[in-house]
Each structure stands twice: as C-alpha cells, then as structure tokens.
Short mmCIF file of C-alpha atoms in Angstrom, two decimals:
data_model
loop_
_atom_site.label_atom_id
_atom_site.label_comp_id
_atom_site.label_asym_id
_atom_site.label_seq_id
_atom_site.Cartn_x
_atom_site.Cartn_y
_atom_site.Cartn_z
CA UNK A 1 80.35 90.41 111.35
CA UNK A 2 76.95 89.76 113.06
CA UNK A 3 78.11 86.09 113.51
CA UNK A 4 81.31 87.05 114.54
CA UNK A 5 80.27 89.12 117.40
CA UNK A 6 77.68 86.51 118.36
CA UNK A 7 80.39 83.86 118.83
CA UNK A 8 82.41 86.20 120.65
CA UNK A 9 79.82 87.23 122.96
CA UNK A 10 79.49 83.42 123.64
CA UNK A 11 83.16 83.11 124.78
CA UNK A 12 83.44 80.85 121.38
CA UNK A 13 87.88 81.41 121.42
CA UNK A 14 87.93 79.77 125.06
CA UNK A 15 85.85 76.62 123.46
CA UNK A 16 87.96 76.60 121.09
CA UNK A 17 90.92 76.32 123.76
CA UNK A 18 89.53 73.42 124.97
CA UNK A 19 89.12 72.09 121.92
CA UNK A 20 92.94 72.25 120.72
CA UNK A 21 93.94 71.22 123.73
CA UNK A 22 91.63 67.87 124.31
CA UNK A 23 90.47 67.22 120.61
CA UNK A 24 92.58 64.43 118.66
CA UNK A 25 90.56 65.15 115.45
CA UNK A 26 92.66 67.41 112.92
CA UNK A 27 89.14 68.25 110.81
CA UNK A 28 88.06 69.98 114.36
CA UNK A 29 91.20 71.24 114.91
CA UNK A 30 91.57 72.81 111.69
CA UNK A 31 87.53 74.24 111.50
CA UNK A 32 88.18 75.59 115.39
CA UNK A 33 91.15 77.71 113.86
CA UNK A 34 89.35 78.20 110.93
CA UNK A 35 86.17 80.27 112.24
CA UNK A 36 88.94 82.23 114.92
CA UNK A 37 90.95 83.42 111.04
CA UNK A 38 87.47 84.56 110.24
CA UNK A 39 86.62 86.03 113.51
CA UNK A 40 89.91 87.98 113.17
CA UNK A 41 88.76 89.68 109.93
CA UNK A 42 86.91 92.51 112.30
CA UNK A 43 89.19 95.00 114.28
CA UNK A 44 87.60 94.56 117.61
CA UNK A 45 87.44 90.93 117.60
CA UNK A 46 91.21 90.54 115.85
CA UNK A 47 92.44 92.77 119.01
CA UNK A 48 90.59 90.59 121.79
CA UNK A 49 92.13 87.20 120.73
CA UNK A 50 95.55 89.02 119.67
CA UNK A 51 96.03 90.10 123.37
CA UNK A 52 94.98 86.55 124.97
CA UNK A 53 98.41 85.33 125.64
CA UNK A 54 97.84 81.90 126.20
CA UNK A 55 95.42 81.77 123.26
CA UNK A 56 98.12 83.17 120.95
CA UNK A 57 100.69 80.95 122.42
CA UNK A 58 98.60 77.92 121.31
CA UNK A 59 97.75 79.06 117.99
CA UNK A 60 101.77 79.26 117.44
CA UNK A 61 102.19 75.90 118.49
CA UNK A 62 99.57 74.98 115.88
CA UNK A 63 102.53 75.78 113.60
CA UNK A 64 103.90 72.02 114.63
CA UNK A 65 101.23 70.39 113.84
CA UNK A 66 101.46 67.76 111.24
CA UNK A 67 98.05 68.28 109.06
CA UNK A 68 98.19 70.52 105.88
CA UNK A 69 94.72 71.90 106.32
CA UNK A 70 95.28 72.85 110.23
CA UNK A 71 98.60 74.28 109.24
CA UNK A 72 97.14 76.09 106.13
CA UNK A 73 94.21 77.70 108.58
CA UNK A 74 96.70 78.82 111.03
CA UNK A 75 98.82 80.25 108.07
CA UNK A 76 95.82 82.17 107.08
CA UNK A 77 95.04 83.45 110.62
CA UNK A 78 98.06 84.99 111.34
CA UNK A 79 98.70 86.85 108.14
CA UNK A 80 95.40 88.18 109.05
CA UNK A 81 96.50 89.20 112.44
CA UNK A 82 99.45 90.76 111.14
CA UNK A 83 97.70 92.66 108.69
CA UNK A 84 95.83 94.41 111.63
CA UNK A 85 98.21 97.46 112.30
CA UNK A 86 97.15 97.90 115.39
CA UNK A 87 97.71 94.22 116.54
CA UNK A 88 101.08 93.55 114.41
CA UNK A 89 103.56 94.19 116.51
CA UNK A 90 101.95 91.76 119.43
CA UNK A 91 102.13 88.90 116.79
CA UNK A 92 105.54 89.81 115.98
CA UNK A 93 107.13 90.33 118.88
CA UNK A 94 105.23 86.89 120.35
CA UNK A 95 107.08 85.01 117.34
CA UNK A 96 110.44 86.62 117.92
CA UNK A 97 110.16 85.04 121.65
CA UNK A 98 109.02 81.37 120.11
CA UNK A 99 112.13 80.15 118.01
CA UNK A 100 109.89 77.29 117.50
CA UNK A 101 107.84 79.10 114.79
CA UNK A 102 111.71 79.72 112.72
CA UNK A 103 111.90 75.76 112.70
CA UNK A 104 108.56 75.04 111.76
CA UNK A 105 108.29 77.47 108.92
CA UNK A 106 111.53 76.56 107.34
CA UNK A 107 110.17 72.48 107.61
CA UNK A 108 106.69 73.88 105.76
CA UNK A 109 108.72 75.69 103.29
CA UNK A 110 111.31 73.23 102.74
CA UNK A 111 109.21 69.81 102.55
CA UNK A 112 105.71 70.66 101.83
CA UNK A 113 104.40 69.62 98.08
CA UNK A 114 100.98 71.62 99.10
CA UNK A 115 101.27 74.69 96.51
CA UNK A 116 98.38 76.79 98.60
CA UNK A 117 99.86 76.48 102.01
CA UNK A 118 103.48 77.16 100.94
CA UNK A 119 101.95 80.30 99.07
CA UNK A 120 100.34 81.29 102.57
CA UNK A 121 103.07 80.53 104.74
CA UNK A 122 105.58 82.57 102.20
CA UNK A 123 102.68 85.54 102.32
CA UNK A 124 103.32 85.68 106.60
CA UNK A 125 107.09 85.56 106.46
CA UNK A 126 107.03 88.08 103.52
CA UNK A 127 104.85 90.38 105.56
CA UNK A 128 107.01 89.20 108.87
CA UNK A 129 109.94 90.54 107.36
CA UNK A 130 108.87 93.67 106.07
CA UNK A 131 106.84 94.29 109.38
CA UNK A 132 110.29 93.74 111.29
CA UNK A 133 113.82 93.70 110.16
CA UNK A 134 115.61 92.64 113.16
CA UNK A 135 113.14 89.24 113.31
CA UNK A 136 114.45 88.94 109.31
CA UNK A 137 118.42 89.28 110.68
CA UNK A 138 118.08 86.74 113.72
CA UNK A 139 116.46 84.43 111.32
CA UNK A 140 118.83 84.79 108.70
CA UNK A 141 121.58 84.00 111.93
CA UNK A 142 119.53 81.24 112.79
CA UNK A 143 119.78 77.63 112.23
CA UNK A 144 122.62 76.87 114.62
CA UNK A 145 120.75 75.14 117.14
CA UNK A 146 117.98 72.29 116.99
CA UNK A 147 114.79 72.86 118.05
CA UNK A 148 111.69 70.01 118.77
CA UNK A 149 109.34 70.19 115.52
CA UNK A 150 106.29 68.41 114.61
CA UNK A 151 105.56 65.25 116.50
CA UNK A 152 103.99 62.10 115.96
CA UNK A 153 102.02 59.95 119.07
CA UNK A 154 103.02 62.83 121.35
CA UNK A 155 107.07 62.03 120.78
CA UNK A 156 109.17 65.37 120.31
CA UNK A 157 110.65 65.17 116.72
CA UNK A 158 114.52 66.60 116.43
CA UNK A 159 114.03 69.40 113.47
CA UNK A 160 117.58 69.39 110.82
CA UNK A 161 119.25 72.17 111.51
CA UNK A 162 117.57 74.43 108.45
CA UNK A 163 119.06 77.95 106.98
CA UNK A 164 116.72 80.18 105.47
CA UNK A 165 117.46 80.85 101.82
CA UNK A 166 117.67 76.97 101.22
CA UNK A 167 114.03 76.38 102.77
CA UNK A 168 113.02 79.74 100.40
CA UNK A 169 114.36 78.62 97.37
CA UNK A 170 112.55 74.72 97.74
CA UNK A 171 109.31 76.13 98.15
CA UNK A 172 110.08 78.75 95.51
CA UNK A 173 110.26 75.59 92.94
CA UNK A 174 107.41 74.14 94.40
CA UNK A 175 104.86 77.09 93.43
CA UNK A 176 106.70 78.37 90.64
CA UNK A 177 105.09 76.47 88.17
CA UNK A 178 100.93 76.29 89.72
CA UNK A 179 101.44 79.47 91.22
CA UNK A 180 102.55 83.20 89.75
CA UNK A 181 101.32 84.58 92.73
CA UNK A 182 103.81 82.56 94.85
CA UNK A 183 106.38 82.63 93.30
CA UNK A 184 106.01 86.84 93.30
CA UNK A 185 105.88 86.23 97.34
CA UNK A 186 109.03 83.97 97.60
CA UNK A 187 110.89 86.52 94.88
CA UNK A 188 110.41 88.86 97.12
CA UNK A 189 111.63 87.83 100.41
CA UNK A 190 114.63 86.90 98.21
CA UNK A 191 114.21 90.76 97.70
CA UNK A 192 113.80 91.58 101.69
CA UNK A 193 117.13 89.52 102.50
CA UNK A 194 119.20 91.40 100.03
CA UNK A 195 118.32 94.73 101.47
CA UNK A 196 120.85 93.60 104.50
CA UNK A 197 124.49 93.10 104.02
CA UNK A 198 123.68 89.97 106.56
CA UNK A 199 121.00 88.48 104.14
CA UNK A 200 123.32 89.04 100.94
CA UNK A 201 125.95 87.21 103.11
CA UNK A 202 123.33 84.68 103.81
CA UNK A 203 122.46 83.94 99.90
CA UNK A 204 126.43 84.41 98.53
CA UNK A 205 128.24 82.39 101.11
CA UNK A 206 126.39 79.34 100.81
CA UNK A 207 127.86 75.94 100.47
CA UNK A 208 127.22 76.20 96.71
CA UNK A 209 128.91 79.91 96.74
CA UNK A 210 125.10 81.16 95.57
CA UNK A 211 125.13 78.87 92.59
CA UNK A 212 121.71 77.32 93.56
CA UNK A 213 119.95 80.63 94.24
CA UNK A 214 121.60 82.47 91.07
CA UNK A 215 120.62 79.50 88.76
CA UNK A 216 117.22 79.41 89.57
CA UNK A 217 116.84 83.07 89.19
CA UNK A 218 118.51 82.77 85.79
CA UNK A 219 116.38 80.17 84.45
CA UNK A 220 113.16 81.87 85.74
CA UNK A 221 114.25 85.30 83.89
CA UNK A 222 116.03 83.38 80.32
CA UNK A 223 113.43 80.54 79.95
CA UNK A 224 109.87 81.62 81.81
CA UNK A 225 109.29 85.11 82.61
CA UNK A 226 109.15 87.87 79.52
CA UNK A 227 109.53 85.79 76.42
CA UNK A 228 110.04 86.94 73.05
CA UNK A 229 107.13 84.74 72.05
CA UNK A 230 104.83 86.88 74.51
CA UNK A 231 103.35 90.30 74.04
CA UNK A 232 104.98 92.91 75.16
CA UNK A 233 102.41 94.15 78.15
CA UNK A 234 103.36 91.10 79.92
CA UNK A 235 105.93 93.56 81.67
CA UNK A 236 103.02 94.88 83.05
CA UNK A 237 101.50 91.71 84.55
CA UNK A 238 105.47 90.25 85.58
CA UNK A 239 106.62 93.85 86.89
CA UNK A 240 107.06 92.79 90.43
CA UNK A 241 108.44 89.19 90.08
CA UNK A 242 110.89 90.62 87.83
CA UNK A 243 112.14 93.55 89.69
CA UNK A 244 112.21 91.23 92.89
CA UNK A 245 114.17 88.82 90.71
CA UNK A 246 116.65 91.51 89.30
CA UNK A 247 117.08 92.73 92.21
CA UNK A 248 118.61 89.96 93.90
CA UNK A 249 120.83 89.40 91.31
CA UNK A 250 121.92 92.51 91.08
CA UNK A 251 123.02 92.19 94.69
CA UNK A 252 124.14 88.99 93.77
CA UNK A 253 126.48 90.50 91.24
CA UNK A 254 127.56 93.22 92.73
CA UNK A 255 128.70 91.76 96.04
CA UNK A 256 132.91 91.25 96.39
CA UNK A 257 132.30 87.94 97.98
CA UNK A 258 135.45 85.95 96.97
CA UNK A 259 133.18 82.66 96.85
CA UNK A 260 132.54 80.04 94.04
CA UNK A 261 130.39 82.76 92.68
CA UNK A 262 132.74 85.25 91.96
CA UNK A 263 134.84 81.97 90.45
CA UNK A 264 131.72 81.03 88.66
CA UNK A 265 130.80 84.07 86.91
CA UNK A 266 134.60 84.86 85.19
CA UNK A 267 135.32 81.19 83.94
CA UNK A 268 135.11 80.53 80.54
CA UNK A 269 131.63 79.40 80.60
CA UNK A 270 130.96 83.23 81.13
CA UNK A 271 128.83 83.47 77.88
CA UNK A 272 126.44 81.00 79.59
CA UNK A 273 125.45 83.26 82.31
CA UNK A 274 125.83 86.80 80.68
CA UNK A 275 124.50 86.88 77.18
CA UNK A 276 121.16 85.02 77.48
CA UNK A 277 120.78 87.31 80.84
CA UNK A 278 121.76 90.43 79.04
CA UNK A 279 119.46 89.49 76.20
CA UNK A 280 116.86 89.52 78.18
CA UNK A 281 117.37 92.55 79.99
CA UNK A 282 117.51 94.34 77.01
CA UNK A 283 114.31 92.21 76.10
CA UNK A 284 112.30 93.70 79.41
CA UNK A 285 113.80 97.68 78.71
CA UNK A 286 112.41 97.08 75.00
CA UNK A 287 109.17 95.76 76.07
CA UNK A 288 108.59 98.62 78.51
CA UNK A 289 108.82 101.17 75.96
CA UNK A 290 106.36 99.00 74.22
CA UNK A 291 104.42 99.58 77.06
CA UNK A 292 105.33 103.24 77.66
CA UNK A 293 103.91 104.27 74.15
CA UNK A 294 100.51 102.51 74.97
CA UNK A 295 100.36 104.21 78.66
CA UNK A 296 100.70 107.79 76.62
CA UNK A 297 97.73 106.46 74.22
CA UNK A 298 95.35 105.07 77.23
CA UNK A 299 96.40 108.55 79.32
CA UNK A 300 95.05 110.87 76.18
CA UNK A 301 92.08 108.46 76.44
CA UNK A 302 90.97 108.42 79.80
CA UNK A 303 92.48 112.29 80.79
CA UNK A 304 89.29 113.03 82.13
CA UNK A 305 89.29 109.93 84.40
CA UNK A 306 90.84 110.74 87.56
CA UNK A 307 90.46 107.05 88.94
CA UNK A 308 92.21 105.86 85.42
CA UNK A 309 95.16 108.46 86.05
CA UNK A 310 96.03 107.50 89.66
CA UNK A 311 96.05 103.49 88.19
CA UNK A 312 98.42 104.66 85.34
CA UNK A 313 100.31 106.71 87.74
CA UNK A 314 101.06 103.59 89.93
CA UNK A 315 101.40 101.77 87.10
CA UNK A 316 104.31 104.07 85.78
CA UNK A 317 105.86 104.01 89.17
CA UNK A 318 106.38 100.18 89.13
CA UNK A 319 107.57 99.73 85.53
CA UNK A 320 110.04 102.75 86.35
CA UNK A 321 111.51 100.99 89.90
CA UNK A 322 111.87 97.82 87.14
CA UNK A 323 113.78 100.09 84.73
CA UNK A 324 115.86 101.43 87.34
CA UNK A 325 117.01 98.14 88.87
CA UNK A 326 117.15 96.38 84.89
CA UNK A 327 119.47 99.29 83.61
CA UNK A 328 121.96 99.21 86.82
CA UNK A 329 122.45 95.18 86.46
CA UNK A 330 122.37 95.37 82.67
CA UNK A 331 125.17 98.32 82.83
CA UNK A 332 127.34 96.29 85.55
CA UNK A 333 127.11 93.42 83.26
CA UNK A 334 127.94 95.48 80.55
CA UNK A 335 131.45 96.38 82.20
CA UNK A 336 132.13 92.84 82.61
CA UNK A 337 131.99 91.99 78.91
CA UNK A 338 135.64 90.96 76.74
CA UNK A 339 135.77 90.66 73.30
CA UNK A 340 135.11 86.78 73.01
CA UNK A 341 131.84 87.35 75.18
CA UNK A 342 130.73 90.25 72.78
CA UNK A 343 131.53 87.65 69.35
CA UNK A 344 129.43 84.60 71.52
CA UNK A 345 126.68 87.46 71.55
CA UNK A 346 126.86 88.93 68.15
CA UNK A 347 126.77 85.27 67.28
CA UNK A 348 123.55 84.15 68.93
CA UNK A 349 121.20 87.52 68.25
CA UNK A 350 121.67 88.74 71.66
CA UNK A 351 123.63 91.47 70.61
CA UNK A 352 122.98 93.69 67.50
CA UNK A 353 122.25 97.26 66.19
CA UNK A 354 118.77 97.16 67.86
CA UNK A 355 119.41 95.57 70.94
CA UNK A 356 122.37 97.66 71.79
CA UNK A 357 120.60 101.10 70.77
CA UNK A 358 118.00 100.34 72.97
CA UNK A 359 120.33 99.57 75.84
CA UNK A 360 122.05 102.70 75.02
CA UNK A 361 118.58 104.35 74.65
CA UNK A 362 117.74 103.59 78.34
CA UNK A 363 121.22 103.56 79.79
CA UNK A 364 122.23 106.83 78.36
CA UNK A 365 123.08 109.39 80.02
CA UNK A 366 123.26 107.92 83.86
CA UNK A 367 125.32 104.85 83.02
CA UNK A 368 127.88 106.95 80.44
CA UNK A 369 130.61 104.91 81.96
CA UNK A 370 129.47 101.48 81.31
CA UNK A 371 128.68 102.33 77.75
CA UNK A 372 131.68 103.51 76.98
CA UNK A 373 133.50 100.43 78.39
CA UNK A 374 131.30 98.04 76.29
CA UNK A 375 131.63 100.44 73.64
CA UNK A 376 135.40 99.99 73.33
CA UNK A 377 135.01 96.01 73.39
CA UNK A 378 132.09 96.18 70.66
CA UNK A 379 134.89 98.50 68.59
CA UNK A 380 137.40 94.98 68.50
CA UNK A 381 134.20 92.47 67.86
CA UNK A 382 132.39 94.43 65.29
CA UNK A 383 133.98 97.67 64.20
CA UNK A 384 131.21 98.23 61.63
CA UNK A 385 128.43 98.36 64.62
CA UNK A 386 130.56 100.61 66.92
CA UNK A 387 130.40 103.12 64.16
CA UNK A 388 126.75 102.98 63.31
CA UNK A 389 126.21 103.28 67.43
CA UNK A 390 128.20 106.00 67.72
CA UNK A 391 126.44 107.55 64.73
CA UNK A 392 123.08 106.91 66.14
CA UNK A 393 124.70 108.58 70.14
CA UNK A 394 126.39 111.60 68.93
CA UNK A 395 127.88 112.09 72.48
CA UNK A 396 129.95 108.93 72.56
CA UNK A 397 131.75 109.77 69.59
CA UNK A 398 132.14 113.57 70.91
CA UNK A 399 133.33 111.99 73.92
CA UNK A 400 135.83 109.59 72.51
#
C-alpha cells in the first residue's frame, strides 16, 4: 500500500496516460496497466483513477488491443474495479455507454486459445451481469450492428457481427478442460442469462434451436462432472458448476419454445438425451446423501467449533440449492418418460430398484405428481418393480 500511495502521490496514472497513448511497446503497455490493477487493490486509490474519465475511457479501449498479456492486465483491473462497491456502478455504467467493450469481449471469448485470460475476462462479465441486469439484456439484444474492433498498423478492423451465448459457449470449451475454475464462471453466466425470459430466448432460439448449448451441457454432466468412478464428496467440490449447469437446462427444458429443441428432445433418439441425464441426476441426489451422512458425523465432531458450524452451514445451503434445482429437472424429466424410454433404461442400469427409491426418496412428497406419472409407465415396463416401489412408498399405493 506504501508503494501504492507513493506512486500516486507522484501523479504515476497521468504517466501512465502518456504512456498508452505514445508507447508502441505492448510489454510497457501491459506493465503500465499492470501496476494501475495493483494500485486499484486500495479503496482510496481504486476511487481516484475510477472517477478520471478520460483515464477510464482509455483503459476501455485497452480492451481492443491485440496483445494477450495487455488484454489479460486490463481484464484483471477492471474486475478489480468492479469489485470496489463503492466504485462499481461508475465502471458499469461507463461500459454500458462504450458498445465497443460488447464487441471486444465477445472476440476475446470467442477466438482466444489463452485459458487464463478467457477465465478473467468470463470472471468481469460474470460479475458485470450480476452487478447489472439491464447491461446483461442489451447485450443479450446486441449483435445487430458492427462495431470497429482490434486493429492492426492503426487500420480500424470490422468486428463479425457476434451474439452472446455463441462467444460463451467457445470459450466455455476452451477452459473446460485446464480450467474447473472457468468453466464454474462461464456455467454460470449461462446461469445469469436464464434468469431472464430474454436470455432463455437468447440460448433456445438459436440457429441450432439450443442444440449446441444443450449438448455441451449434457456431455459435461454424463461424461465429466460426478462420475460413478469418483467418490462421492466430489458433490461437494462440483456443487456450483453443477447447479449452474442444471439450472440452465432446466430452463432449457422447461421452456415452450416450438424450436428444433422441442423437435429434438421427443424424437426417437429420446433415450439418448434422457436416460444417461436422468442417471446421473439420480447419481448427484445419491451422492449428496453420501455426503449428508458425513456432514451429520463432522457436525457431532466439531459442535463446539463455531467457525466449523458456519462452514457446514454454508456448505448445507449449497448442496440443498443443488438438490432443489436436481429434483425439479429430474421430476420434469420424469413426466416425459413412455414405456420404451423406461425398457432403454431398465436395460442399461439407469433405472432400477435403487436408483428409483432414491429418486422417490428425494422427490417425495413435493414432486407427488411426477412420481406418480412415472410410476404408471414403470407399472407397463416392469410390473414386478412398481410393486416393490410401491411397497417400499406406502403413500403411492394408498394413493392409487
């Protein structure tokens, strides 16, 4: 802090002025930025170069610029600024007056190979989004008019005309494998969109009717994220990422957009996309009471720890936002189900006497509807397992 106040008190951000706009060295460039994200780390400081106008006005147009490093210190500087609650809403309101920054973030996101700077630029539009959700809706809007983009030699460079979920979903696969931490940021503005009718609009109605968006989600939760080859506390390390990722597709599912979707998702490859997916939501809700069991062990443990009982507190509230958003997708999926889809399941070990009591188990009494659909279905695939269910749930068979 000493050093920051010393470079302050030595005018050190108006140097730096000069220096972005004379210097044709990007290593200058990107330490002048550099030392101003670390200058920014201290309230005072963060507000004084927040509220220089021109000074944030050329650290936006550092967005254009062409080298990783430069845009990667930039990245870092903002998030910083907009981390400062008392400085946020200058940063965001600057960047809903530049439409410039739109195009330049969705050409980082969508063309970069640089793992670390797409993780950084995802971490300011995540916190963008949440900080302001009229910014989120006129970028999802955006993308109907061109805008000039990085240059090269000092000649203005015609951006394509880029739509948000696209540009997420590239760098998505990009991080996804180098980065958990990334791909939890990108999951997550996936997350943000959804929570607007505009943004589900946005993911459903694209050119590929949501197939691009819905696949990659589907492959992340049936072939990466909660195994059956891993332990079972790896629900506590995935929580996030996977209720991010659920919860998109259960907005995904749920929406009545008559696209290639809705098309997709009743053809006869049906089985494809629900029983792996409803294998392993049943997978998650089984782990979780894995991990519920050990939380009530650890709690007797540490009971006279209050810093261990607020951690297991938050803990608890996380893996219980996962159940919630695991059991309404699993019981909407469970609706969906006919009789050949139940056989395909019963076939392939995603559906039997342990898997469904422990869907029943956690969908019980809340979802009593959807049970009883699936239940009648089960009844014409495997009469034998209806019973034993309905032995094992006394109030379905009181019920029926």
């Amino acid at each position: 802090q000493d050093v920051a106040l010393f470079l302050q008190e030595f005018n050190a951000p108006d140097i730096f002025m000069g220096v972005f706009a004379k210097s044709k060295c990007p290593r200058l460039t990107e330490i002048c930025v550099g030392i101003l994200g670390n200058m920014a780390c201290f309230q005072d400081i963060c507000m004084s170069i927040s509220k220089d106008e021109n000074l944030g006005q050329v650290l936006l147009q550092r967005l254009c610029d062409s080298d990783s490093p430069t845009l990667l210190e930039t990245s870092r500087l903002l998030l910083t600024c907009l981390s400062q609650p008392e400085v946020a809403n200058v940063w965001v309101q600057r960047i809903r007056e530049n439409p410039s920054v739109y195009d330049c973030v969705c050409f980082i996101m969508s063309s970069s190979t640089n793992v670390e700077l797409l993780v950084k630029v995802g971490e300011v539009v995540d916190k963008l989004f949440d900080l302001d959700e009229e910014l989120m809706l006129n970028w999802i809007k955006n993308g109907t008019c061109r805008s000039v983009g990085p240059s090269v030699d000092d000649s203005p460079e015609e951006l394509p005309d880029f739509k948000i979920v696209p540009c997420i979903l590239e760098a998505a696969k990009q991080v996804r494998s180098d980065n958990p931490e990334g791909l939890d940021v990108y999951m997550h503005i996936l997350q943000l969109l959804t929570t607007v009718d505009e943004g589900i609009q946005a993911i459903v109605q694209a050119p590929d009717g949501g197939k691009e968006t819905w696949s990659l989600l589907y492959d992340l939760i049936c072939h990466e994220l909660c195994q059956p080859d891993d332990p079972p506390i790896i629900v506590q390390e995935q929580k996030t990422v996977l209720a991010s990722i659920l919860s998109v597709l259960s907005a995904m599912f749920a929406s009545q957009t008559e696209q290639e979707y809705t098309k997709m998702r009743k053809s006869k490859s049906c089985f494809f996309f629900y029983m792996p997916l409803i294998g392993s939501l049943i997978r998650i809700l089984q782990y979780m009471e894995g991990c519920g069991k050990r939380s009530v062990d650890n709690s007797k443990e540490s009971e006279q720890q209050e810093t261990g009982r607020v951690d297991l507190n938050e803990e608890d509230f996380h893996l219980k936002i996962l159940k919630d958003i695991c059991c309404e997708l699993l019981s909407n999926m469970l609706q969906e189900l006919t009789k050949e889809n139940t056989l395909e399941g019963l076939h392939q070990g995603h559906l039997n006497e342990q898997t469904c009591s422990c869907a029943f188990q956690n969908l019980l009494p809340l979802y009593f509807a959807s049970v009883e659909s699936f239940l009648e279905v089960l009844r014409e695939a495997d009469q034998s397992l209806a019973d034993n269910l309905e032995k094992r749930f006394p109030s379905l068979k009181v019920h029926a």
